[in-house]
Amino acid sequence: MCGIVGYIGSNQAAPFLIEGLTKLEYRGYDSAGIAVLNDQIICVEKTVGRLAALEEKIEGKTPEGCIGIGHTRWATHGRPSDTNSHPHTDCHGDFAVVHNGIIENYMELKEDLISKGHVFKSETDTEVLPHLLEELYNGDFEASVREVLKRVEGSYAIVFMSKKDPDKLICTKQDNPLVIGLGDGENFVASDIPAIISRTRRTYIVNDGELAVVKKDSVWITNSLGEPVTKKVFEVNWNAEAAEKGGYEHFMLKEIHEQPKAVRDTLSSRINKDNSAVVLEELGWTEEYVNSFSKVFIVACGTAYHAGLVGKYYIERMARVPVEVDIASEFRYRQPIIDDNTLTIVVSQSGETIDTLAALKEAKRLGSKTLAVTNVVGSSIAREADQVIYTWAGPEIAVASTKAYTTQLIVMFLLGAYMAGLRGTVAPRRMKELLTMLRNIPAQISETLEDVEPIKVFAKKYGFNNDVFFIGRALDYEVALEGSLKLKEISYIHAEAYAAGELKHGTLALITQGVPVVALATQKSVYDKTLSNIKEVKARDAVVIGIAATGDTELEKYADHVIFVPRTDELLIPLLAVLPLQLLSYYTAITRGADVDKPRNLAKSVTVE
Ligand code: M6R
């Protein structure tokens, strides 16, 4: 995920900028850069690769000046390259900008600016910001930044630097973190606390819509209307390790709570304004192209495979194209029937999983069209596939995948709806209804994550059982598979997921008194059938923890406990139903004293067959 730093004071800026960016390296990045202002010149140094490459580049000619900004970039719009790295500047080098997040309407802004004569150097969304500032500059830096912000849609943390106002940095944020570190005769700006805690522990946490004018001996903060905001100083008492985790005990928990933003980012600019259609500019498919697919394969491993199972539902239900889902390590050796009317979709968070990469190469060799869904720009899988849709989840550090899964579901849903739009298989009214509900999912994820207390209690109560079963029908079954994998991998409990209707064909023999069964009952179309299966396990004295949509009054009659998730369409509810399962596995692992972020025998990226 991108990192931001800024400095203004009486000391040289560059050493802090490099030091601060080093402290953000753990977040993952593919390029780095700094801009330092001195004597009416903004000197920008940036390069693709690690910070060490940047340090090497500036060795012996470190830009001098007491005000500067820096950035580590994790590519979203535009591949990792020197030119796409931040900071970005306008045509005349008057302004420099670093930005985290996504400018959703950058294409229309860029076209307009180009028509007014602006020359763009990069493929990024960010570059519209300095050009827009150049276009709108009216002699007042702060007022001009406000004019820029009025025209920008999306999520961001931004720091602006101007050679016309060499005594201030201006920063603002929307849905991305931003913090100001208060020094003595110097002040700091950063996207994250680890960047500044070696210099100061006194901070202002900037809220959405606020704008801060940071000078070396003052910080002036206003709200979106320009009214002054009185801030309390937040004293950071975390150590460096806790600061990296944003105050959470583990990366996994941090990543679980990052899901509203990850999902919002992945959705951003991919639904049109009136919620009537999905926009996937990166694909640019035609009706004829989509209609040429006789079959779709979805191929992946682990959690990504589980996302693929949900993807099958989405594509089949909405676009009415047959889909087969395969485990990558099986697919490549089973001689799948593929021709040039086949589309193979590979799903991989890391983009480096060797089984998935090999399956992709095999599908290509057999003549399939290929599409990658991945989280890492420029990864091996992204490079190998014909086309790519990126999940914009930001780097996932914990071995147990959480935000990658939910963002993969989002991409799968968007793809299903996109294909359906081209094939005309979903009525316009239904499409609008679905996309309107989809837009509301980030808020519903936040709501679901608000109350974790009951889940902590279940984790304590059942955390020492040896076996746990997960059951559900339809999409609930696919989510059950993910819930059981999560529990296995970090708590080391034997967990199995079963299609609820399949239990009675053998596995029901294992259901005895006190065995915990997590029963998902969110799918309206098979609700009564699921309830019957829940009654079957209850009759064997299992302890049932039910997952249901708010307003369900039936399940409570049969389950020992029920966790409710907000109501939405049954196609979308997996995005919510998986959250209590992620939390349950997390808190169970805590109860058992397991190493949550680095479970035994597992690696984050599996690059061996
Ligand atoms: O990077 P990928 O998505 O290709 O990784 C696939 C699996 O290795 C991964 O999802 C694994 O199952 C996770 N540890 C699950 O939490």
XYZ file of C-alpha atoms and ligand atoms in Angstrom:
625
model
C 0.000 0.000 0.000
C 1.293 3.462 -0.744
C 3.036 5.469 1.953
C 3.252 9.251 2.359
C 5.710 11.430 4.256
C 6.262 15.176 4.429
C 8.632 17.484 6.303
C 8.856 21.200 6.982
C 11.334 22.740 9.416
C 14.861 24.040 9.709
C 16.653 20.779 9.040
C 17.250 19.085 5.718
C 14.050 17.349 4.577
C 15.513 14.470 2.546
C 17.013 12.445 5.444
C 13.641 12.387 7.240
C 11.762 11.598 4.028
C 13.959 8.551 3.367
C 13.878 7.487 7.021
C 10.082 7.859 7.202
C 9.547 5.916 3.998
C 11.814 3.154 5.312
C 9.499 2.827 8.303
C 6.607 2.265 5.876
C 8.390 -0.404 3.830
C 6.506 -3.178 5.654
C 3.335 -2.051 3.846
C 4.748 -3.157 0.512
C 5.579 -0.927 -2.482
C 7.090 -1.077 -5.917
C 8.646 2.377 -6.356
C 9.677 5.382 -4.290
C 10.331 9.067 -4.681
C 10.899 12.387 -2.970
C 10.502 16.052 -3.903
C 12.416 18.770 -2.079
C 11.887 22.488 -2.522
C 14.844 24.862 -2.461
C 15.503 28.255 -3.994
C 12.332 28.264 -6.051
C 13.097 24.859 -7.541
C 11.299 21.623 -6.792
C 13.781 18.812 -7.204
C 12.124 15.421 -7.785
C 13.984 12.138 -7.524
C 12.084 8.900 -8.024
C 12.642 5.387 -9.177
C 10.980 2.045 -9.598
C 12.150 -0.578 -7.084
C 13.196 -0.479 -3.470
C 14.132 2.543 -1.400
C 17.727 1.350 -1.577
C 17.579 2.061 -5.331
C 16.376 5.596 -4.609
C 19.133 6.106 -2.048
C 21.674 4.876 -4.557
C 20.276 7.225 -7.187
C 20.603 10.297 -4.971
C 23.891 9.371 -3.336
C 26.236 12.340 -3.425
C 23.515 14.617 -4.841
C 20.752 14.427 -2.222
C 18.285 17.242 -2.927
C 18.777 20.040 -0.421
C 15.993 22.005 1.220
C 13.985 22.163 4.404
C 10.598 21.300 2.954
C 9.758 18.147 1.080
C 7.394 15.265 0.422
C 7.987 11.577 -0.224
C 6.079 8.509 -1.317
C 6.284 4.769 -1.687
C 3.924 3.593 -4.422
C 2.001 0.364 -4.660
C 0.781 0.437 -8.230
C -2.936 0.624 -9.025
C -3.349 2.865 -12.086
C -0.339 2.257 -14.296
C 2.427 -0.292 -13.930
C 5.373 0.199 -11.565
C 7.821 2.501 -13.397
C 10.012 5.537 -12.818
C 7.469 7.845 -14.471
C 4.478 6.457 -12.626
C 6.230 6.863 -9.246
C 5.267 9.804 -7.073
C 5.743 12.727 -6.502
C 4.002 14.081 -9.587
C 4.301 17.624 -10.856
C 2.421 19.982 -13.167
C 3.646 21.182 -16.573
C 5.954 23.867 -15.166
C 7.215 22.146 -12.033
C 5.449 24.668 -9.788
C 3.584 22.082 -7.731
C 4.426 18.600 -6.463
C 1.945 16.121 -5.097
C 1.955 12.748 -3.353
C -1.273 10.790 -3.090
C -2.607 7.565 -1.620
C -5.957 6.185 -2.782
C -7.807 6.406 -6.060
C -9.110 9.437 -7.997
C -12.242 7.903 -9.475
C -13.032 10.593 -12.043
C -9.438 11.039 -13.222
C -10.188 10.052 -16.828
C -12.645 12.863 -17.413
C -10.430 15.343 -15.543
C -7.415 14.240 -17.564
C -9.223 14.576 -20.909
C -10.365 18.056 -19.966
C -6.893 19.116 -18.834
C -5.300 17.706 -22.003
C -7.793 19.671 -24.075
C -6.582 22.782 -22.209
C -2.978 22.042 -23.169
C -1.652 20.157 -20.149
C 0.922 17.508 -20.931
C 0.834 14.342 -18.867
C 3.888 12.229 -18.275
C 2.469 9.242 -16.390
C -0.388 6.749 -16.596
C -1.479 7.497 -13.036
C -4.719 8.906 -11.706
C -2.643 11.058 -9.314
C -1.086 13.244 -11.995
C -4.402 15.033 -12.562
C -3.921 16.678 -9.147
C -0.871 18.890 -9.860
C -2.224 19.750 -13.321
C -5.609 20.662 -11.894
C -3.910 22.817 -9.286
C -1.866 24.504 -12.004
C -5.061 25.120 -13.989
C -7.025 26.505 -11.057
C -4.241 28.390 -9.238
C -5.428 31.890 -8.358
C -2.497 33.152 -6.315
C -3.843 31.673 -3.090
C -2.418 28.184 -2.514
C -4.983 27.062 0.048
C -7.996 28.400 -1.845
C -6.727 26.817 -5.057
C -6.308 23.425 -3.363
C -9.901 23.710 -2.186
C -10.983 24.337 -5.776
C -9.104 21.195 -6.812
C -10.809 19.145 -4.113
C -14.232 20.332 -5.252
C -13.602 18.652 -8.608
C -12.057 15.415 -7.397
C -14.049 12.264 -6.583
C -12.600 9.236 -4.851
C -10.579 8.270 -1.839
C -7.339 9.965 -0.981
C -4.695 11.274 1.324
C -2.813 14.028 -0.483
C 0.063 16.366 0.300
C 0.575 19.393 -1.942
C 3.783 21.413 -2.124
C 4.111 24.680 -4.083
C 7.206 26.591 -5.078
C 5.092 29.770 -4.978
C 4.457 29.171 -1.253
C 7.682 27.687 0.016
C 6.740 27.916 3.687
C 3.881 25.421 3.822
C 2.618 21.986 2.948
C -1.106 21.479 2.441
C -2.621 18.099 3.132
C -6.069 16.566 3.198
C -7.754 13.183 3.279
C -10.857 11.206 2.423
C -11.089 7.523 3.437
C -7.295 7.176 3.707
C -5.233 7.720 6.821
C -3.248 10.901 7.383
C -1.425 12.093 10.464
C 0.537 15.221 11.344
C 3.491 14.903 13.687
C 4.165 17.921 15.870
C 7.825 18.754 16.391
C 9.736 21.661 17.844
C 10.236 24.185 15.056
C 9.457 21.433 12.571
C 6.405 19.396 11.629
C 5.866 16.114 9.854
C 3.140 14.608 7.697
C 2.638 10.901 7.152
C 0.083 8.385 6.029
C 0.933 6.200 9.030
C 2.294 6.683 12.499
C 5.391 4.399 12.147
C 6.890 6.961 9.755
C 7.110 9.649 12.425
C 7.413 8.019 15.842
C 11.179 8.210 15.894
C 10.788 12.025 15.649
C 7.671 12.806 17.668
C 4.845 11.125 19.514
C 2.621 14.209 19.508
C 0.226 14.016 16.604
C -2.953 15.309 15.056
C -5.052 12.630 13.395
C -6.656 14.242 10.348
C -10.317 13.395 9.700
C -12.104 13.014 6.376
C -12.688 16.333 4.644
C -10.252 18.266 6.827
C -7.497 20.324 5.289
C -4.284 21.160 7.121
C -1.853 23.960 6.338
C 1.393 22.781 7.867
C 4.158 25.314 8.486
C 7.342 24.741 10.414
C 5.975 26.292 13.598
C 2.208 25.975 13.175
C -0.535 23.694 11.945
C -3.850 25.232 10.876
C -6.701 22.775 10.335
C -10.073 23.550 8.770
C -13.081 21.479 7.776
C -14.464 21.130 4.262
C -16.332 24.444 4.658
C -13.139 26.215 5.621
C -14.140 26.579 9.284
C -11.359 26.156 11.848
C -11.199 22.811 13.633
C -9.836 22.500 17.147
C -7.852 19.310 17.412
C -6.732 17.396 20.426
C -3.139 16.241 20.423
C -3.021 12.446 20.204
C -0.023 11.119 22.126
C 1.142 7.906 20.508
C 2.200 5.367 23.086
C 2.529 2.380 20.750
C 5.903 0.822 20.157
C 7.188 0.610 16.586
C 5.785 -2.892 16.081
C 2.291 -1.974 17.286
C 2.400 1.165 15.167
C 2.966 -0.922 12.020
C -0.216 -2.778 12.814
C -2.112 0.475 13.250
C -2.645 -0.340 16.917
C -4.202 -3.752 16.189
C -2.676 -6.777 17.850
C -2.132 -8.601 14.564
C -2.000 -7.829 10.871
C -4.883 -10.256 10.344
C -7.168 -8.227 12.595
C -6.029 -4.989 10.967
C -6.740 -6.462 7.532
C -10.173 -7.707 8.615
C -11.000 -4.147 9.656
C -9.555 -2.726 6.443
C -12.225 -4.516 4.422
C -14.702 -1.612 4.117
C -12.001 0.480 2.489
C -10.547 -2.366 0.412
C -13.979 -3.200 -0.951
C -14.835 0.452 -1.568
C -11.563 0.950 -3.455
C -12.114 -2.185 -5.538
C -15.580 -0.969 -6.471
C -14.497 2.579 -7.140
C -15.100 3.817 -10.663
C -16.402 0.403 -11.709
C -20.121 1.151 -11.372
C -21.633 3.925 -13.473
C -23.243 6.956 -11.862
C -26.873 5.773 -11.927
C -26.006 2.213 -10.825
C -27.305 0.765 -14.083
C -24.123 -0.844 -15.401
C -20.674 -2.106 -14.485
C -17.752 -0.307 -16.105
C -14.629 -2.422 -16.588
C -12.509 -0.210 -18.793
C -9.566 -2.552 -18.398
C -11.489 -5.242 -20.331
C -13.257 -3.305 -23.063
C -15.213 -6.400 -24.111
C -17.931 -6.374 -26.753
C -21.191 -8.281 -26.883
C -19.733 -10.438 -29.656
C -16.628 -11.266 -27.623
C -18.600 -12.284 -24.523
C -21.002 -14.326 -26.598
C -18.075 -16.255 -28.041
C -17.379 -17.947 -24.688
C -18.759 -21.452 -24.636
C -17.346 -22.093 -21.192
C -15.492 -20.305 -18.399
C -12.946 -21.963 -16.106
C -12.040 -20.352 -12.815
C -8.757 -21.681 -11.501
C -7.075 -20.829 -8.197
C -5.773 -22.141 -4.854
C -6.924 -21.892 -1.249
C -8.957 -18.818 -0.414
C -8.769 -17.592 -3.998
C -10.306 -20.923 -5.071
C -13.145 -20.307 -2.624
C -13.671 -16.893 -4.177
C -13.785 -18.669 -7.540
C -16.584 -20.921 -6.283
C -18.641 -17.850 -5.481
C -17.611 -16.413 -8.861
C -19.181 -19.431 -10.578
C -22.525 -18.516 -9.012
C -22.200 -14.920 -10.085
C -21.296 -15.622 -13.698
C -23.785 -18.454 -14.121
C -26.680 -16.717 -12.346
C -26.204 -13.357 -14.005
C -24.496 -13.985 -17.352
C -25.832 -17.525 -17.953
C -22.454 -18.851 -19.156
C -21.383 -22.279 -17.840
C -18.489 -22.143 -15.378
C -16.217 -24.857 -13.998
C -14.060 -24.104 -10.965
C -10.790 -25.947 -10.525
C -8.047 -26.213 -7.963
C -4.994 -25.000 -9.861
C -2.762 -27.927 -8.921
C -5.399 -30.339 -10.285
C -6.405 -28.385 -13.360
C -3.077 -28.506 -15.075
C -2.770 -32.281 -14.912
C -6.320 -33.291 -15.732
C -6.287 -32.516 -19.430
C -9.162 -29.999 -19.312
C -11.187 -29.582 -22.471
C -10.246 -26.150 -23.714
C -10.454 -24.351 -27.032
C -10.355 -20.784 -28.211
C -13.960 -20.268 -27.112
C -12.926 -20.907 -23.530
C -12.137 -18.159 -21.066
C -9.880 -19.154 -18.179
C -9.957 -16.831 -15.188
C -7.160 -17.274 -12.669
C -7.554 -15.728 -9.242
C -4.556 -14.999 -7.037
C -3.945 -12.401 -4.349
C -0.178 -12.495 -4.715
C -0.097 -13.145 -8.430
C 2.871 -15.409 -7.746
C 1.317 -18.749 -6.705
C 3.158 -21.275 -8.825
C 0.255 -23.719 -9.178
C -1.990 -20.943 -10.476
C 0.711 -19.571 -12.758
C 1.323 -23.035 -14.205
C -2.409 -23.572 -14.734
C -2.601 -20.214 -16.505
C 0.254 -21.184 -18.816
C -1.406 -24.535 -19.522
C -4.740 -22.861 -20.366
C -2.917 -20.503 -22.723
C -1.047 -23.369 -24.346
C -4.368 -25.091 -25.022
C -5.707 -21.984 -26.723
C -7.865 -20.431 -24.002
C -8.372 -16.723 -23.621
C -7.092 -15.754 -20.177
C -7.972 -13.215 -17.533
C -6.207 -12.710 -14.188
C -7.831 -11.379 -11.047
C -4.998 -10.351 -8.785
C -4.006 -7.860 -6.140
C -0.445 -7.193 -7.257
C 0.255 -5.026 -10.274
C 3.057 -6.394 -12.420
C 3.055 -9.807 -10.692
C 3.942 -12.912 -12.735
C 0.288 -13.862 -13.179
C -0.683 -10.310 -14.169
C 2.063 -10.303 -16.790
C 1.223 -13.744 -18.144
C -2.550 -13.340 -18.594
C -4.110 -11.704 -21.673
C -6.045 -9.309 -19.464
C -6.125 -8.343 -15.785
C -8.641 -6.995 -13.322
C -6.995 -5.791 -10.148
C -8.464 -6.059 -6.707
C -7.437 -2.896 -4.911
C -7.139 -4.397 -1.456
C -3.676 -3.058 -0.670
C -0.959 -5.462 0.457
C -2.063 -8.368 2.597
C 0.566 -9.302 5.141
C -1.103 -11.933 7.364
C -0.854 -15.446 5.923
C -4.595 -15.917 6.411
C -6.304 -14.162 3.554
C -9.222 -11.882 4.484
C -9.492 -8.621 2.561
C -8.153 -10.361 -0.551
C -11.131 -12.743 -0.403
C -13.811 -10.068 -0.104
C -12.265 -7.965 -2.855
C -12.028 -11.058 -5.071
C -15.748 -11.604 -4.513
C -16.343 -8.003 -5.538
C -14.404 -8.456 -8.774
C -16.237 -11.718 -9.464
C -19.562 -9.994 -8.945
C -18.569 -7.073 -11.164
C -17.426 -9.483 -13.849
C -20.669 -11.476 -13.710
C -22.723 -8.285 -13.919
C -20.500 -6.886 -16.694
C -20.917 -10.026 -18.775
C -24.633 -10.044 -18.049
C -24.867 -6.407 -19.176
C -23.265 -7.285 -22.505
C -25.361 -10.435 -22.954
C -28.586 -8.823 -21.790
C -29.286 -11.633 -19.342
C -30.302 -9.474 -16.374
C -33.263 -7.118 -16.658
C -32.243 -3.430 -16.297
C -34.381 -3.018 -13.181
C -32.800 -6.008 -11.437
C -29.311 -4.843 -12.463
C -29.946 -1.449 -10.902
C -31.274 -3.064 -7.760
C -28.190 -5.285 -7.458
C -25.677 -2.527 -8.166
C -27.396 -0.193 -5.722
C -27.110 -2.856 -3.039
C -23.499 -3.525 -4.036
C -22.626 0.131 -3.434
C -23.957 -0.200 0.086
C -21.770 -3.212 0.914
C -18.744 -1.271 2.308
C -21.031 0.439 4.844
C -22.635 -2.894 5.727
C -19.188 -4.446 6.214
C -18.331 -1.645 8.660
C -21.594 -2.251 10.475
C -20.921 -6.001 10.714
C -17.435 -5.447 12.093
C -18.659 -3.124 14.801
C -19.791 -5.727 17.290
C -17.172 -8.400 17.854
C -17.940 -9.084 21.517
C -20.278 -12.092 21.031
C -17.749 -13.663 18.681
C -15.023 -13.326 21.313
C -17.309 -15.119 23.747
C -17.930 -18.046 21.326
C -14.233 -18.286 20.598
C -13.496 -18.637 24.311
C -16.311 -21.099 24.832
C -15.623 -23.405 21.885
C -11.975 -22.655 21.224
C -10.737 -25.855 22.781
C -12.950 -28.271 20.852
C -11.082 -30.590 18.514
C -13.556 -30.541 15.649
C -15.807 -27.901 14.186
C -18.211 -28.290 11.263
C -19.444 -25.581 8.923
C -22.613 -26.184 6.933
C -24.688 -24.272 4.418
C -26.401 -24.537 1.070
C -25.779 -22.685 -2.186
C -23.561 -19.627 -1.594
C -23.608 -20.360 2.140
C -21.750 -23.578 1.388
C -19.011 -21.738 -0.526
C -18.629 -19.316 2.396
C -18.596 -22.258 4.821
C -15.589 -23.647 2.927
C -13.731 -20.382 3.436
C -14.723 -20.234 7.129
C -13.418 -23.716 7.740
C -10.119 -23.058 5.930
C -9.637 -19.921 8.009
C -10.202 -21.786 11.262
C -7.893 -24.671 10.297
C -5.012 -22.587 9.147
C -4.664 -20.278 12.117
C -6.159 -22.155 15.073
C -5.119 -25.708 14.023
C -8.587 -27.043 14.834
C -9.911 -29.781 12.590
C -12.660 -27.998 10.671
C -14.788 -29.310 7.823
C -17.283 -27.591 5.592
C -20.190 -29.527 4.193
C -23.012 -28.795 1.843
C -25.781 -28.983 4.428
C -27.797 -31.437 2.332
C -24.801 -33.765 1.962
C -24.208 -34.324 5.700
C -26.702 -37.144 5.966
C -24.763 -39.119 3.340
C -21.998 -39.961 5.769
C -20.590 -37.119 7.825
C -23.616 -36.880 10.094
C -22.067 -39.873 11.888
C -19.478 -37.467 13.314
C -22.056 -35.128 14.812
C -22.352 -36.019 18.465
C -23.190 -34.191 21.672
C -21.465 -30.838 22.017
C -19.792 -30.776 18.581
C -19.875 -27.157 17.369
C -21.609 -26.672 14.017
C -21.482 -23.259 12.391
C -24.613 -23.146 10.248
C -25.039 -20.476 7.599
C -28.638 -19.733 6.702
C -28.536 -16.563 4.652
C -29.726 -17.945 1.316
C -33.419 -17.214 0.933
C -33.949 -19.609 -1.954
C -32.858 -22.667 0.089
C -33.672 -21.370 3.547
C -36.241 -23.994 4.541
C -34.032 -26.839 3.353
C -31.105 -25.448 5.357
C -33.300 -25.180 8.418
C -34.186 -28.882 8.079
C -30.481 -29.760 7.988
C -29.881 -27.623 11.058
C -32.629 -29.542 12.836
C -30.822 -32.776 11.881
C -27.607 -31.758 13.620
C -29.502 -30.293 16.555
C -31.267 -33.654 16.985
C -27.763 -35.161 17.470
C -27.102 -32.604 20.233
C -24.647 -30.495 18.264
C -24.074 -26.941 19.453
C -25.274 -24.748 16.600
C -23.925 -21.256 15.943
C -26.125 -19.825 13.229
C -25.325 -17.023 10.793
C -28.435 -15.267 9.513
C -29.611 -12.010 8.015
C -31.025 -9.392 10.384
C -34.722 -9.863 10.902
C -34.558 -13.674 10.763
C -36.679 -14.903 13.666
C -36.803 -18.573 12.690
C -33.196 -19.696 13.101
C -33.093 -18.625 16.744
C -35.616 -21.347 17.525
C -33.174 -24.095 16.564
C -29.695 -22.632 16.988
C -27.927 -22.186 20.323
C -26.616 -18.791 19.222
C -27.225 -16.635 16.176
C -24.906 -14.015 14.701
C -26.767 -11.570 12.494
C -25.369 -9.800 9.464
C -27.117 -6.920 7.669
C -29.763 -7.836 5.125
C -28.955 -7.610 1.417
C -29.533 -9.669 -1.731
C -28.640 -13.343 -1.340
C -26.008 -12.996 -4.056
C -24.197 -10.309 -2.077
C -24.575 -11.639 1.430
C -21.405 -13.831 1.256
C -19.502 -10.537 1.523
C -21.039 -10.092 4.967
C -21.508 -13.685 6.114
C -17.791 -14.405 5.849
C -16.912 -11.628 8.320
C -18.045 -13.373 11.535
C -16.222 -16.489 10.331
C -12.987 -14.540 9.867
C -13.394 -13.043 13.325
C -14.292 -16.388 14.859
C -11.143 -17.980 13.502
C -9.061 -15.007 14.617
C -10.348 -14.991 18.201
C -10.222 -18.793 18.416
C -6.546 -18.680 17.422
C -6.010 -16.056 20.132
C -7.789 -18.273 22.698
C -5.463 -21.114 21.772
C -2.357 -18.923 21.837
C -1.531 -19.587 18.183
C 0.757 -17.400 16.083
C -2.027 -15.727 14.110
C -0.064 -13.896 11.432
C 2.440 -16.656 10.763
C 0.713 -20.020 11.205
C 2.921 -23.085 11.314
C 3.950 -24.760 8.030
C 2.403 -22.040 5.858
C 3.805 -19.255 3.689
C 2.059 -16.150 2.394
C 3.041 -16.766 -1.164
C 3.401 -20.380 -2.273
C 5.985 -20.536 -5.028
C 6.616 -24.288 -4.985
C 4.385 -26.964 -6.537
O -1.747 -15.516 -3.496
P -2.840 -16.493 -3.810
O -4.204 -15.914 -3.733
O -2.632 -17.178 -5.137
O -2.741 -17.603 -2.697
C -3.548 -18.736 -2.743
C -3.504 -19.483 -1.427
O -2.211 -19.904 -1.146
C -4.026 -18.624 -0.275
O -5.306 -18.145 -0.513
C -4.056 -19.457 1.040
O -5.009 -20.446 0.934
C -4.323 -18.537 2.235
N -3.387 -18.787 3.264
C -5.674 -18.716 2.812
O -5.887 -17.883 3.897
